Short mmCIF file of C-alpha atoms in Angstrom, two decimals:
data_model
loop_
_atom_site.label_atom_id
_atom_site.label_comp_id
_atom_site.label_asym_id
_atom_site.label_seq_id
_atom_site.Cartn_x
_atom_site.Cartn_y
_atom_site.Cartn_z
CA MET A 1 -18.06 -22.81 20.49
CA ARG A 2 -15.22 -24.54 22.32
CA ASP A 3 -15.81 -27.65 24.41
CA LYS A 4 -16.77 -27.21 28.03
CA THR A 5 -14.04 -27.68 30.61
CA PRO A 6 -14.22 -31.04 32.45
CA LEU A 7 -15.30 -30.86 36.08
CA VAL A 8 -14.41 -32.99 39.10
CA VAL A 9 -17.05 -33.02 41.85
CA VAL A 10 -15.95 -34.03 45.35
CA GLY A 11 -18.61 -34.64 47.96
CA ASP A 12 -21.16 -36.83 49.65
CA ALA A 13 -23.73 -38.57 47.49
CA LEU A 14 -27.27 -39.30 48.63
CA LEU A 15 -30.10 -41.29 47.11
CA ASP A 16 -33.30 -39.24 46.97
CA ARG A 17 -36.81 -40.67 46.68
CA ASP A 18 -40.08 -38.85 46.13
CA LEU A 19 -43.36 -40.60 46.96
CA THR A 20 -45.99 -38.39 45.32
CA GLY A 21 -49.71 -38.87 45.74
CA SER A 22 -52.90 -37.14 46.78
CA ALA A 23 -54.39 -36.47 50.19
CA ASP A 24 -58.06 -35.69 50.73
CA ARG A 25 -58.67 -37.07 54.23
CA LEU A 26 -57.08 -37.51 57.65
CA ALA A 27 -56.19 -40.84 59.18
CA PRO A 28 -58.80 -42.12 61.64
CA ASP A 29 -56.22 -42.86 64.34
CA ALA A 30 -54.22 -39.59 64.18
CA PRO A 31 -54.61 -36.07 62.77
CA VAL A 32 -52.29 -36.75 59.83
CA PRO A 33 -53.08 -36.78 56.10
CA VAL A 34 -53.53 -40.08 54.28
CA VAL A 35 -51.43 -39.95 51.09
CA SER A 36 -52.75 -42.43 48.56
CA GLU A 37 -51.87 -43.68 45.09
CA CYS A 38 -48.19 -42.84 45.61
CA ALA A 39 -45.86 -42.92 42.64
CA GLU A 40 -42.15 -43.32 43.40
CA ARG A 41 -39.31 -41.47 41.69
CA VAL A 42 -35.67 -42.05 42.53
CA ARG A 43 -32.87 -39.62 41.67
CA PRO A 44 -29.31 -38.67 42.65
CA GLY A 45 -29.04 -36.43 45.70
CA GLY A 46 -26.41 -34.33 47.44
CA ALA A 47 -23.11 -34.13 45.57
CA ALA A 48 -24.45 -36.74 43.15
CA LEU A 49 -27.20 -34.32 42.08
CA ALA A 50 -24.69 -31.51 41.49
CA ALA A 51 -22.53 -33.85 39.41
CA TYR A 52 -25.54 -35.19 37.50
CA LEU A 53 -26.76 -31.68 36.67
CA ALA A 54 -23.31 -30.67 35.44
CA ALA A 55 -23.21 -33.79 33.25
CA ARG A 56 -26.63 -32.99 31.83
CA ASP A 57 -25.18 -29.61 30.88
CA GLY A 58 -23.02 -31.51 28.40
CA ARG A 59 -19.91 -31.41 30.58
CA ASP A 60 -17.42 -34.25 31.17
CA VAL A 61 -17.84 -34.93 34.91
CA THR A 62 -16.01 -37.12 37.41
CA LEU A 63 -17.62 -37.69 40.81
CA ILE A 64 -15.51 -38.66 43.83
CA THR A 65 -17.80 -39.88 46.59
CA GLY A 66 -18.33 -42.57 49.21
CA LEU A 67 -20.10 -45.67 47.88
CA GLY A 68 -20.56 -49.14 49.34
CA ASP A 69 -22.07 -52.50 48.49
CA ASP A 70 -25.49 -51.74 49.98
CA PRO A 71 -28.65 -51.66 47.79
CA ALA A 72 -28.90 -47.86 47.85
CA SER A 73 -25.30 -47.51 46.61
CA GLY A 74 -26.04 -49.98 43.83
CA GLU A 75 -29.15 -48.08 42.81
CA LEU A 76 -27.27 -44.79 42.73
CA ARG A 77 -24.50 -46.31 40.61
CA GLY A 78 -27.10 -47.37 38.06
CA LEU A 79 -28.46 -43.82 37.88
CA LEU A 80 -25.07 -42.13 37.52
CA GLU A 81 -22.86 -44.41 35.45
CA PRO A 82 -24.48 -43.60 32.08
CA TRP A 83 -23.76 -39.92 32.70
CA LEU A 84 -20.40 -39.54 34.40
CA THR A 85 -17.25 -41.21 35.70
CA LEU A 86 -17.46 -42.52 39.27
CA ILE A 87 -14.47 -42.77 41.60
CA PRO A 88 -15.80 -44.42 44.78
CA LEU A 89 -14.28 -44.03 48.22
CA PRO A 90 -14.84 -46.85 50.75
CA LEU A 91 -18.05 -46.23 52.68
CA GLY A 92 -18.54 -47.12 56.32
CA GLY A 93 -22.21 -48.03 56.74
CA THR A 94 -24.94 -47.63 54.15
CA LEU A 95 -25.49 -44.81 51.69
CA PRO A 96 -27.72 -42.04 53.13
CA GLU A 97 -31.24 -42.02 51.67
CA LYS A 98 -33.70 -39.13 51.81
CA THR A 99 -37.37 -39.89 51.14
CA ARG A 100 -39.96 -37.15 50.72
CA VAL A 101 -43.69 -37.86 50.83
CA LEU A 102 -45.61 -35.27 48.82
CA ALA A 103 -49.34 -34.66 48.53
CA GLN A 104 -50.61 -32.43 45.72
CA GLY A 105 -46.96 -31.62 45.03
CA ARG A 106 -46.25 -30.33 48.55
CA PRO A 107 -43.97 -32.13 51.03
CA VAL A 108 -45.79 -33.73 53.96
CA VAL A 109 -42.92 -35.52 55.70
CA ARG A 110 -39.29 -36.48 55.08
CA LEU A 111 -37.74 -39.79 56.11
CA ASP A 112 -33.95 -40.19 56.42
CA ARG A 113 -32.03 -43.43 56.78
CA GLY A 114 -28.47 -44.60 56.27
CA GLY A 115 -25.61 -42.89 58.02
CA GLY A 116 -22.66 -44.04 55.92
CA ARG A 117 -19.46 -41.98 55.82
CA ALA A 118 -16.50 -42.03 53.46
CA ARG A 119 -13.70 -43.72 55.39
CA ALA A 120 -10.53 -42.77 53.49
CA ALA A 121 -9.11 -41.39 50.27
CA THR A 122 -7.78 -43.64 47.52
CA ASP A 123 -4.83 -43.24 45.17
CA GLU A 124 -7.25 -43.01 42.24
CA ALA A 125 -9.12 -40.14 43.89
CA ARG A 126 -5.90 -38.29 44.74
CA ALA A 127 -4.64 -38.65 41.18
CA ALA A 128 -7.94 -37.38 39.75
CA LEU A 129 -7.75 -34.28 41.92
CA ARG A 130 -4.15 -33.54 41.04
CA SER A 131 -4.94 -33.65 37.32
CA ALA A 132 -8.30 -31.88 37.55
CA HIS A 133 -8.92 -28.77 35.46
CA ALA A 134 -11.72 -27.59 37.76
CA VAL A 135 -13.13 -28.82 41.08
CA LEU A 136 -16.48 -28.37 42.81
CA VAL A 137 -16.79 -29.51 46.44
CA SER A 138 -20.28 -30.36 47.66
CA ASP A 139 -19.69 -31.07 51.34
CA TYR A 140 -22.66 -32.66 53.09
CA GLY A 141 -20.51 -33.54 56.10
CA ARG A 142 -20.21 -37.27 55.48
CA GLY A 143 -16.46 -37.57 55.17
CA THR A 144 -15.56 -37.21 51.50
CA ALA A 145 -14.17 -33.65 51.65
CA ASP A 146 -12.39 -34.43 54.93
CA ALA A 147 -10.71 -37.50 53.42
CA LEU A 148 -9.30 -35.38 50.59
CA ARG A 149 -8.72 -32.12 52.47
CA GLU A 150 -4.94 -32.26 52.05
CA GLU A 151 -5.23 -32.53 48.26
CA LEU A 152 -7.93 -29.85 48.15
CA THR A 153 -5.73 -27.52 50.21
CA GLU A 154 -2.86 -27.94 47.75
CA ARG A 155 -5.12 -26.96 44.84
CA PRO A 156 -8.13 -25.01 46.16
CA PRO A 157 -11.37 -25.69 44.28
CA LEU A 158 -13.28 -23.21 42.17
CA VAL A 159 -16.49 -23.65 44.17
CA TRP A 160 -17.19 -25.04 47.63
CA ASP A 161 -20.87 -25.63 48.45
CA PRO A 162 -20.98 -26.03 52.25
CA HIS A 163 -23.68 -27.62 54.37
CA PRO A 164 -24.23 -27.47 58.15
CA ARG A 165 -22.66 -30.86 58.90
CA GLY A 166 -19.55 -30.15 56.84
CA GLY A 167 -16.32 -28.40 57.71
CA PRO A 168 -15.05 -25.05 56.48
CA PRO A 169 -13.81 -24.67 52.90
CA VAL A 170 -10.08 -24.76 52.36
CA PRO A 171 -8.35 -21.34 52.19
CA GLY A 172 -8.07 -19.96 48.69
CA THR A 173 -11.37 -21.33 47.42
CA ARG A 174 -12.52 -19.01 44.68
CA LEU A 175 -16.26 -19.02 45.50
CA VAL A 176 -18.16 -20.42 48.50
CA THR A 177 -21.94 -20.76 48.11
CA PRO A 178 -23.82 -21.17 51.42
CA ALA A 179 -27.57 -20.71 51.61
CA GLU A 180 -28.74 -17.83 53.80
CA LYS A 181 -29.58 -20.02 56.81
CA GLU A 182 -26.32 -21.94 56.43
CA ALA A 183 -24.33 -18.73 56.26
CA HIS A 184 -25.77 -17.59 59.57
CA GLY A 185 -24.84 -20.95 61.08
CA PHE A 186 -21.26 -20.70 59.84
CA ALA A 187 -20.81 -17.06 60.80
CA PRO A 188 -18.26 -16.28 63.51
CA GLY A 189 -19.47 -14.49 66.62
CA ASP A 190 -23.05 -14.02 67.73
CA ALA A 191 -24.69 -13.21 64.40
CA ARG A 192 -28.39 -13.96 64.32
CA PRO A 193 -30.47 -14.43 61.17
CA ASP A 194 -33.09 -11.72 60.68
CA GLY A 195 -33.74 -12.02 56.95
CA THR A 196 -32.33 -8.61 56.05
CA LEU A 197 -29.82 -7.92 53.30
CA ARG A 198 -27.74 -5.97 55.81
CA ALA A 199 -27.32 -9.05 58.01
CA ALA A 200 -26.51 -11.24 55.02
CA ALA A 201 -23.94 -8.72 53.77
CA HIS A 202 -22.17 -8.52 57.14
CA ILE A 203 -22.08 -12.30 57.50
CA ALA A 204 -20.82 -12.81 53.93
CA ALA A 205 -17.99 -10.34 54.55
CA ASP A 206 -17.11 -12.09 57.82
CA LEU A 207 -17.05 -15.47 56.08
CA VAL A 208 -14.76 -14.19 53.31
CA ARG A 209 -12.24 -13.20 55.96
CA ASP A 210 -12.81 -16.20 58.25
CA TRP A 211 -12.59 -18.77 55.46
CA LYS A 212 -9.87 -16.88 53.53
CA ALA A 213 -12.00 -17.33 50.41
CA ALA A 214 -11.81 -15.11 47.35
CA ALA A 215 -15.58 -14.60 47.41
CA VAL A 216 -18.75 -15.79 49.14
CA ALA A 217 -22.16 -15.88 47.46
CA VAL A 218 -25.02 -16.25 49.93
CA THR A 219 -28.02 -17.66 48.10
CA LEU A 220 -31.27 -15.94 49.10
CA GLY A 221 -33.91 -18.09 47.46
CA ALA A 222 -36.42 -16.06 45.47
CA ARG A 223 -34.38 -12.89 46.12
CA GLY A 224 -31.36 -14.17 44.22
CA ALA A 225 -27.84 -14.15 45.70
CA LEU A 226 -25.58 -11.70 47.52
CA LEU A 227 -21.95 -11.79 46.39
CA SER A 228 -19.23 -10.46 48.68
CA TYR A 229 -15.50 -10.10 48.22
CA GLY A 230 -15.20 -8.85 51.80
CA GLU A 231 -16.47 -5.29 51.40
CA HIS A 232 -19.39 -3.81 49.46
CA PRO A 233 -21.63 -6.69 48.29
CA LEU A 234 -23.23 -7.21 44.91
CA LEU A 235 -26.88 -8.25 44.94
CA VAL A 236 -27.82 -10.45 41.98
CA PRO A 237 -31.63 -10.60 41.91
CA ALA A 238 -33.52 -13.59 40.56
CA PRO A 239 -34.94 -12.87 37.10
CA ALA A 240 -38.39 -13.99 38.29
CA THR A 241 -40.09 -15.41 41.38
CA HIS A 242 -41.47 -18.92 41.10
CA PRO A 243 -43.55 -20.78 43.71
CA GLY A 244 -42.29 -24.21 42.63
CA ASP A 245 -40.34 -26.92 44.44
CA SER A 246 -36.95 -25.50 45.42
CA CYS A 247 -35.42 -28.89 46.26
CA GLY A 248 -32.04 -29.11 44.51
CA ALA A 249 -31.85 -25.41 43.63
CA GLY A 250 -28.63 -25.02 45.65
CA ASP A 251 -27.00 -27.87 43.75
CA ARG A 252 -28.14 -26.32 40.46
CA PHE A 253 -26.61 -23.01 41.56
CA ALA A 254 -23.28 -24.56 42.57
CA ALA A 255 -22.98 -26.75 39.47
CA THR A 256 -23.70 -23.83 37.15
CA ALA A 257 -21.30 -21.46 38.94
CA ALA A 258 -18.52 -24.07 38.90
CA GLY A 259 -19.03 -24.79 35.21
CA LEU A 260 -18.99 -21.11 34.25
CA LEU A 261 -15.87 -20.43 36.32
CA ALA A 262 -14.20 -23.48 34.79
CA ASP A 263 -14.87 -22.05 31.34
CA GLY A 264 -13.20 -18.74 32.27
CA THR A 265 -16.16 -16.61 33.33
CA LEU A 266 -15.60 -13.92 35.97
CA VAL A 267 -17.04 -14.57 39.43
CA GLY A 268 -19.78 -11.93 39.17
CA GLU A 269 -20.94 -13.25 35.81
CA ALA A 270 -20.82 -16.83 37.10
CA VAL A 271 -23.06 -15.91 40.04
CA GLU A 272 -25.45 -14.11 37.71
CA GLY A 273 -25.63 -17.16 35.47
CA ALA A 274 -26.11 -19.45 38.47
CA VAL A 275 -28.98 -17.34 39.81
CA GLY A 276 -30.70 -17.52 36.43
CA ALA A 277 -30.17 -21.28 36.18
CA ALA A 278 -31.47 -21.90 39.71
CA SER A 279 -34.53 -19.75 39.04
CA ALA A 280 -35.30 -21.65 35.83
CA PHE A 281 -34.71 -24.93 37.68
CA VAL A 282 -37.35 -24.07 40.29
CA ALA A 283 -39.74 -22.82 37.60
CA ALA A 284 -39.43 -26.17 35.82
CA GLY A 285 -40.37 -28.10 38.99
CA GLY A 286 -37.05 -28.52 40.81
CA ALA A 287 -35.27 -31.82 41.36
CA GLY A 288 -38.58 -33.68 41.48
CA ALA A 289 -39.27 -32.80 37.84
CA LEU A 290 -35.92 -33.97 36.47
CA PRO A 291 -36.09 -36.55 33.69
CA ARG A 292 -35.44 -40.05 34.94
CA ALA A 293 -31.70 -40.68 35.16
CA GLY A 294 -31.62 -43.85 33.14
CA SER A 295 -29.59 -44.57 30.03
CA ARG A 296 -27.94 -41.63 28.31
CA PRO A 297 -29.02 -41.54 24.66
CA ARG A 298 -27.28 -38.22 24.05
CA ALA A 299 -25.92 -35.20 25.88
CA VAL A 300 -28.86 -33.14 27.09
CA PRO A 301 -28.28 -29.38 27.13
CA PRO A 302 -29.23 -27.48 30.27
CA PRO A 303 -32.32 -25.31 30.39
CA ASP A 304 -31.30 -22.20 28.49
CA THR A 305 -32.61 -19.24 30.42
CA ASP A 306 -31.74 -17.01 27.42
CA ASP A 307 -33.62 -19.08 24.80
CA PRO A 308 -36.98 -17.31 24.29
CA HIS A 309 -38.52 -20.19 22.34
CA ALA A 310 -37.61 -22.77 25.02
CA LEU A 311 -38.91 -20.43 27.71
CA ALA A 312 -42.22 -19.89 25.93
CA ALA A 313 -42.65 -23.63 25.35
CA ARG A 314 -41.94 -24.38 29.00
CA ILE A 315 -44.41 -21.78 30.27
CA ARG A 316 -47.11 -23.05 27.89
CA ALA A 317 -46.48 -26.63 29.05
CA GLN A 318 -47.13 -25.44 32.59
CA HIS A 319 -50.38 -23.77 31.44
CA GLY A 320 -48.90 -20.34 32.12
CA THR A 321 -49.27 -17.07 30.23
CA VAL A 322 -46.55 -15.96 27.80
CA VAL A 323 -46.28 -12.19 27.37
CA ALA A 324 -44.23 -10.50 24.65
CA ALA A 325 -43.38 -6.85 24.09
CA GLY A 326 -41.40 -5.25 21.31
CA GLY A 327 -39.41 -2.22 20.27
CA CYS A 328 -36.01 -0.82 19.37
CA PHE A 329 -35.04 0.07 22.97
CA ASP A 330 -32.17 2.11 21.62
CA LEU A 331 -31.83 4.40 24.64
CA LEU A 332 -33.60 2.64 27.48
CA HIS A 333 -35.55 5.18 29.56
CA ALA A 334 -38.20 5.32 32.28
CA GLY A 335 -41.01 4.90 29.75
CA HIS A 336 -39.54 1.62 28.54
CA VAL A 337 -38.98 0.31 32.04
CA GLY A 338 -42.50 1.17 33.18
CA LEU A 339 -43.97 -0.52 30.11
CA LEU A 340 -41.93 -3.70 30.57
CA GLN A 341 -42.67 -3.92 34.28
CA ALA A 342 -46.39 -3.60 33.59
CA ALA A 343 -46.17 -6.17 30.79
CA ARG A 344 -44.46 -8.71 33.06
CA ARG A 345 -47.29 -8.47 35.55
CA LEU A 346 -49.73 -9.68 32.89
CA GLY A 347 -48.35 -13.22 32.81
CA ASP A 348 -45.75 -15.77 33.86
CA CYS A 349 -42.86 -14.67 31.64
CA LEU A 350 -41.92 -11.71 29.45
CA VAL A 351 -40.09 -12.08 26.15
CA VAL A 352 -38.85 -8.79 24.70
CA CYS A 353 -38.72 -8.73 20.89
CA VAL A 354 -36.05 -6.24 19.83
CA ASN A 355 -35.22 -4.90 16.37
CA SER A 356 -31.83 -5.79 14.92
CA ASP A 357 -29.44 -2.99 14.02
CA ALA A 358 -30.44 -3.18 10.34
CA SER A 359 -34.12 -3.07 11.25
CA VAL A 360 -33.62 0.00 13.46
CA ARG A 361 -31.64 1.73 10.72
CA ARG A 362 -34.43 1.17 8.18
CA ARG A 363 -37.04 2.52 10.59
CA LYS A 364 -35.12 5.38 12.21
CA GLY A 365 -32.57 6.37 9.58
CA GLU A 366 -28.80 6.61 9.42
CA GLY A 367 -27.07 7.18 12.75
CA ARG A 368 -29.42 4.80 14.51
CA PRO A 369 -29.22 2.78 16.57
CA VAL A 370 -27.02 4.71 18.97
CA ASN A 371 -26.43 1.50 20.94
CA PRO A 372 -25.57 -1.66 18.99
CA LEU A 373 -27.70 -4.78 19.34
CA ALA A 374 -25.40 -6.57 21.80
CA ASP A 375 -25.52 -3.61 24.20
CA ARG A 376 -29.30 -3.25 23.91
CA ILE A 377 -29.77 -6.96 24.63
CA ARG A 378 -27.49 -6.82 27.64
CA VAL A 379 -29.34 -3.85 29.13
CA LEU A 380 -32.73 -5.50 28.58
CA ARG A 381 -31.59 -8.77 30.13
CA ALA A 382 -30.40 -6.87 33.18
CA LEU A 383 -34.00 -5.87 33.95
CA ALA A 384 -35.57 -8.17 36.54
CA CYS A 385 -38.90 -8.01 34.69
CA VAL A 386 -37.38 -9.41 31.46
CA ASP A 387 -37.13 -13.19 31.21
CA ALA A 388 -35.69 -13.48 27.68
CA VAL A 389 -34.85 -11.39 24.62
CA ALA A 390 -35.55 -12.33 21.00
CA VAL A 391 -34.23 -10.48 17.95
CA PHE A 392 -36.00 -9.89 14.62
CA ASP A 393 -34.45 -8.47 11.47
CA GLU A 394 -37.66 -7.55 9.64
CA ASP A 395 -39.47 -4.21 9.93
CA THR A 396 -42.18 -5.80 12.07
CA PRO A 397 -42.00 -8.82 14.38
CA GLU A 398 -44.80 -10.94 12.83
CA ARG A 399 -42.56 -13.86 11.84
CA LEU A 400 -40.97 -13.96 15.30
CA LEU A 401 -44.37 -13.76 16.98
CA GLY A 402 -45.57 -16.64 14.82
CA ASP A 403 -42.74 -18.73 16.25
CA LEU A 404 -43.18 -17.60 19.86
CA ARG A 405 -47.02 -17.59 19.82
CA PRO A 406 -47.40 -15.41 22.92
CA ASP A 407 -50.72 -15.20 24.75
CA VAL A 408 -50.38 -11.42 25.13
CA TRP A 409 -48.61 -8.90 22.88
CA VAL A 410 -47.93 -5.52 24.47
CA LYS A 411 -47.31 -2.16 22.84
CA GLY A 412 -46.93 1.25 24.44
CA GLY A 413 -49.87 3.67 24.57
CA ASP A 414 -48.19 5.99 22.08
CA TYR A 415 -49.35 3.51 19.43
CA ALA A 416 -52.99 4.33 20.23
CA GLY A 417 -54.95 4.89 17.04
CA ALA A 418 -52.24 3.30 14.89
CA ASP A 419 -52.68 0.13 12.91
CA LEU A 420 -51.28 -2.89 14.77
CA PRO A 421 -50.79 -5.66 12.21
CA GLU A 422 -49.76 -7.99 15.05
CA ALA A 423 -53.32 -7.95 16.47
CA ALA A 424 -54.77 -9.98 13.61
CA LEU A 425 -51.85 -12.39 13.81
CA LEU A 426 -52.43 -13.08 17.51
CA ASP A 427 -56.07 -13.86 16.79
CA GLU A 428 -54.87 -16.91 14.85
CA TRP A 429 -53.88 -18.72 18.05
CA GLY A 430 -56.21 -17.01 20.51
CA GLY A 431 -53.75 -14.38 21.68
CA GLN A 432 -54.51 -10.77 22.51
CA ALA A 433 -52.74 -7.53 21.57
CA VAL A 434 -53.01 -4.83 24.22
CA LEU A 435 -51.87 -1.25 24.68
CA LEU A 436 -50.40 -0.15 28.00
CA PRO A 437 -50.08 3.45 29.22
CA TYR A 438 -46.79 5.06 28.29
CA LEU A 439 -45.04 7.73 30.35
CA ASP A 440 -45.74 10.98 28.55
CA GLY A 441 -42.80 12.80 27.01
CA ARG A 442 -40.32 9.92 27.25
CA SER A 443 -38.73 8.77 24.00
CA SER A 444 -35.28 7.85 22.72
CA THR A 445 -35.60 10.47 19.96
CA ALA A 446 -36.39 13.24 22.47
CA LEU A 447 -33.48 12.18 24.68
CA MET A 448 -31.06 12.34 21.75
CA ALA A 449 -32.41 15.73 20.68
CA ARG A 450 -31.86 17.17 24.15
CA ALA A 451 -28.39 15.66 24.28
CA ALA A 452 -27.53 17.19 20.89
CA GLU A 453 -28.71 20.62 22.06
CA GLY A 454 -26.53 20.30 25.16
CA VAL A 455 -23.33 19.90 23.18
CA ARG A 456 -23.91 22.85 20.82
#
């Protein structure tokens, strides 16, 4: 696989702190919770988080941002320098800090301090932009993007992640990624947020025209993202809904989209990948669960939303339930979809174990599969109920199941009365094989038979 394209991130860095403890009583002098035994975690925030995440993806990253001589700037430098190249702009004031106090993992209050702004561009920053292969702008409205607007206008960035305090993206930006609430705030006219897809679609189309951007992707949280080129929008649903901490999910989305576009991916595919990455990011605990940004012993790959083994391990670590289902899925039909949707509801993730082409051929005979493995995988991954796909080349998936060790193994009801060798295997680790009802009369073989009769 070829090396990843280097990325330049332009934007306003923050220093984020989480004070996490427990609260089981109210203060005697006010009706507020007492958070005790607080542990502190410090991490990059704002544009610095987007750059840090891109660097953890194994990408060569340069961050252009305002930094000063204050303690917060020094602390942020220490977090970032092992991971990426810093090009500081002079900072007027102190670096903005955002402190969250959390009890039982839920935010109780947020404290902000430091109002520093980038004062001016530097020759080093201008030169880095002119030679950049790909640029992501993360504009938190603290001067960095404004200081370099002329250079950004000359060579519009791949992705511009706007925030309420920032200005509009430069014309020609390939993809702008506002959150739903931000999009309503940026929208021209008297648009009012009402939470509907219709409103988001109209506002996204207006922003494409108003900003003269190639595309706008409005992120919708657990619903995914709505991508507009100015007319009919494309809704990219999240692969799963997670109740975790969403802090930093927008930065994860923007960093992933920028990296994929830099590597030559089409906009629609980049948004799809970014939705998956943001969903996995929230499932893993959000920014608050990131490994400490200390020394960099080696490049750390990003969470692979397509790696079934990594997914299963992560769900088990969170004490969740891993569900697996298997089959050829040669011609995906309503029976398959109903089975997989029901299987997903049994746990916290669904891994589909699919026969390789050779395995299907041995089971079904010559002429099968009708759809090659790559096509079958792509169709399965497109289902919102499917979190990952794993392939096995044997006649039965026992070896793969031994690696995945799911808590639940699902087969369709048409296997009733048949011997399920997987059941005994799951007993070895306390798993359970179950049968789910199957839509009567639906099968790939029957579909192909009817199709053959139709062409005679």
